[in-house]
């Protein structure tokens, strides 16, 4: 029987009840403000995504004007005696790893749309 008495809630002291009500009101107001702030942030994100201009896409190799049925052709001029070791294509740029006539190596970056070498990087040891 003593266990049953302990389980029953006893009425709180009026001062403690007053503090409890203030705490419940404080929590309710803060949760409401937090919810309101979250809704403002979500509304701002939705507004930004709907009014943002579309990103400018760089031209891709597929954007080059080529007569239908014709393959894309052109020349990439490397230094005399250079041998291509490997190449890699990314978008409208080709990276060419070449061994030069003097035995050193370099990477050439060729832009297909501009039809010119836009970068040359020597590969050396420290």
mmCIF file of C-alpha atoms in Angstrom:
data_model
loop_
_atom_site.group_PDB
_atom_site.id
_atom_site.type_symbol
_atom_site.label_atom_id
_atom_site.label_comp_id
_atom_site.label_asym_id
_atom_site.label_seq_id
_atom_site.Cartn_x
_atom_site.Cartn_y
_atom_site.Cartn_z
ATOM 1 C CA UNK A 1 0.000 0.000 0.000
ATOM 2 C CA UNK A 2 2.909 2.328 0.617
ATOM 3 C CA UNK A 3 3.936 1.971 -3.055
ATOM 4 C CA UNK A 4 0.469 3.061 -4.234
ATOM 5 C CA UNK A 5 0.656 6.192 -2.109
ATOM 6 C CA UNK A 6 4.009 7.167 -3.604
ATOM 7 C CA UNK A 7 2.697 6.775 -7.182
ATOM 8 C CA UNK A 8 -0.144 9.227 -6.641
ATOM 9 C CA UNK A 9 0.671 12.797 -7.580
ATOM 10 C CA UNK A 10 0.461 15.197 -4.741
ATOM 11 C CA UNK A 11 -0.743 18.738 -5.441
ATOM 12 C CA UNK A 12 2.115 21.151 -5.943
ATOM 13 C CA UNK A 13 2.787 24.043 -3.696
ATOM 14 C CA UNK A 14 1.108 27.184 -5.203
ATOM 15 C CA UNK A 15 4.521 28.864 -5.709
ATOM 16 C CA UNK A 16 5.916 25.810 -7.508
ATOM 17 C CA UNK A 17 2.759 25.603 -9.652
ATOM 18 C CA UNK A 18 3.203 29.291 -10.580
ATOM 19 C CA UNK A 19 6.820 28.653 -11.658
ATOM 20 C CA UNK A 20 5.745 25.555 -13.625
ATOM 21 C CA UNK A 21 3.100 27.566 -15.549
ATOM 22 C CA UNK A 22 5.660 30.263 -16.359
ATOM 23 C CA UNK A 23 8.068 27.603 -17.603
ATOM 24 C CA UNK A 24 5.393 25.972 -19.798
ATOM 25 C CA UNK A 25 4.462 29.385 -21.248
ATOM 26 C CA UNK A 26 8.156 30.185 -21.838
ATOM 27 C CA UNK A 27 8.692 26.876 -23.684
ATOM 28 C CA UNK A 28 5.535 27.334 -25.790
ATOM 29 C CA UNK A 29 6.524 30.880 -26.830
ATOM 30 C CA UNK A 30 10.088 29.821 -27.701
ATOM 31 C CA UNK A 31 8.900 26.828 -29.755
ATOM 32 C CA UNK A 32 6.489 29.105 -31.607
ATOM 33 C CA UNK A 33 9.265 31.603 -32.390
ATOM 34 C CA UNK A 34 11.582 28.795 -33.490
ATOM 35 C CA UNK A 35 8.905 27.403 -35.810
ATOM 36 C CA UNK A 36 8.255 30.883 -37.225
ATOM 37 C CA UNK A 37 11.989 31.450 -37.863
ATOM 38 C CA UNK A 38 12.255 28.062 -39.576
ATOM 39 C CA UNK A 39 9.320 28.918 -41.848
ATOM 40 C CA UNK A 40 10.949 32.261 -42.764
ATOM 41 C CA UNK A 41 14.199 30.491 -43.720
ATOM 42 C CA UNK A 42 12.348 27.920 -45.832
ATOM 43 C CA UNK A 43 10.343 30.681 -47.543
ATOM 44 C CA UNK A 44 13.573 32.579 -48.303
ATOM 45 C CA UNK A 45 15.175 29.465 -49.811
ATOM 46 C CA UNK A 46 12.145 28.788 -51.992
ATOM 47 C CA UNK A 47 12.083 32.435 -53.123
ATOM 48 C CA UNK A 48 15.808 32.378 -53.972
ATOM 49 C CA UNK A 49 15.559 29.172 -56.012
ATOM 50 C CA UNK A 50 12.586 30.447 -58.003
ATOM 51 C CA UNK A 51 14.021 33.901 -58.783
ATOM 52 C CA UNK A 52 17.693 32.927 -59.336
ATOM 53 C CA UNK A 53 18.864 33.257 -62.950
ATOM 54 C CA UNK A 54 19.918 29.981 -64.547
ATOM 55 C CA UNK A 55 23.661 29.339 -64.267
ATOM 56 C CA UNK A 56 25.709 30.124 -67.341
ATOM 57 C CA UNK A 57 26.835 26.810 -68.771
ATOM 58 C CA UNK A 58 30.265 26.689 -70.354
ATOM 59 C CA UNK A 59 30.190 25.577 -73.947
ATOM 60 C CA UNK A 60 30.774 21.890 -74.348
ATOM 61 C CA UNK A 61 32.424 20.001 -77.152
ATOM 62 C CA UNK A 62 28.919 19.081 -78.372
ATOM 63 C CA UNK A 63 28.125 22.815 -78.810
ATOM 64 C CA UNK A 64 30.697 23.240 -81.603
ATOM 65 C CA UNK A 65 29.042 23.912 -84.950
ATOM 66 C CA UNK A 66 29.925 21.076 -87.307
ATOM 67 C CA UNK A 67 28.154 20.366 -90.602
ATOM 68 C CA UNK A 68 25.896 17.342 -90.231
ATOM 69 C CA UNK A 69 27.534 14.077 -91.170
ATOM 70 C CA UNK A 70 31.003 15.632 -90.963
ATOM 71 C CA UNK A 71 33.472 14.742 -88.198
ATOM 72 C CA UNK A 72 35.103 17.510 -86.181
ATOM 73 C CA UNK A 73 38.655 18.010 -87.413
ATOM 74 C CA UNK A 74 41.590 20.217 -86.527
ATOM 75 C CA UNK A 75 45.275 20.279 -85.686
ATOM 76 C CA UNK A 76 46.930 20.401 -82.285
ATOM 77 C CA UNK A 77 50.490 21.629 -82.743
ATOM 78 C CA UNK A 78 53.018 20.320 -80.224
ATOM 79 C CA UNK A 79 56.744 21.114 -80.172
ATOM 80 C CA UNK A 80 58.951 19.239 -82.668
ATOM 81 C CA UNK A 81 59.969 15.810 -81.383
ATOM 82 C CA UNK A 82 57.200 15.617 -78.755
ATOM 83 C CA UNK A 83 55.541 12.233 -78.248
ATOM 84 C CA UNK A 84 52.068 11.915 -76.746
ATOM 85 C CA UNK A 85 52.179 9.723 -73.631
ATOM 86 C CA UNK A 86 48.495 10.033 -72.716
ATOM 87 C CA UNK A 87 45.469 12.278 -73.146
ATOM 88 C CA UNK A 88 42.287 13.041 -71.253
ATOM 89 C CA UNK A 89 39.076 14.796 -72.357
ATOM 90 C CA UNK A 90 36.990 16.907 -69.981
ATOM 91 C CA UNK A 91 34.138 18.957 -71.456
ATOM 92 C CA UNK A 92 35.624 21.034 -74.264
ATOM 93 C CA UNK A 93 39.253 20.640 -73.142
ATOM 94 C CA UNK A 94 41.847 17.995 -73.918
ATOM 95 C CA UNK A 95 44.803 17.414 -71.615
ATOM 96 C CA UNK A 96 47.814 15.953 -73.438
ATOM 97 C CA UNK A 97 50.733 14.461 -71.510
ATOM 98 C CA UNK A 98 53.728 14.632 -73.854
ATOM 99 C CA UNK A 99 57.369 13.614 -73.714
ATOM 100 C CA UNK A 100 59.443 16.364 -75.323
ATOM 101 C CA UNK A 101 62.504 15.904 -77.549
ATOM 102 C CA UNK A 102 64.925 16.626 -74.679
ATOM 103 C CA UNK A 103 63.354 13.841 -72.557
ATOM 104 C CA UNK A 104 61.378 16.143 -70.246
ATOM 105 C CA UNK A 105 57.615 15.910 -69.951
ATOM 106 C CA UNK A 106 54.882 18.527 -70.124
ATOM 107 C CA UNK A 107 51.111 18.684 -70.012
ATOM 108 C CA UNK A 108 49.371 20.713 -72.711
ATOM 109 C CA UNK A 109 45.753 21.851 -72.271
ATOM 110 C CA UNK A 110 43.935 22.353 -75.585
ATOM 111 C CA UNK A 111 40.528 24.082 -75.843
ATOM 112 C CA UNK A 112 38.481 22.497 -78.627
ATOM 113 C CA UNK A 113 36.030 25.387 -79.045
ATOM 114 C CA UNK A 114 38.800 28.015 -79.209
ATOM 115 C CA UNK A 115 41.024 25.645 -81.221
ATOM 116 C CA UNK A 116 44.185 26.638 -79.361
ATOM 117 C CA UNK A 117 46.477 25.512 -76.554
ATOM 118 C CA UNK A 118 45.399 27.361 -73.409
ATOM 119 C CA UNK A 119 48.016 25.989 -71.023
ATOM 120 C CA UNK A 120 51.392 24.284 -70.828
ATOM 121 C CA UNK A 121 52.709 22.801 -67.596
ATOM 122 C CA UNK A 122 56.221 21.420 -67.223
ATOM 123 C CA UNK A 123 56.623 18.295 -65.145
ATOM 124 C CA UNK A 124 59.865 18.238 -63.141
ATOM 125 C CA UNK A 125 61.369 16.757 -60.045
ATOM 126 C CA UNK A 126 62.519 18.920 -57.136
#
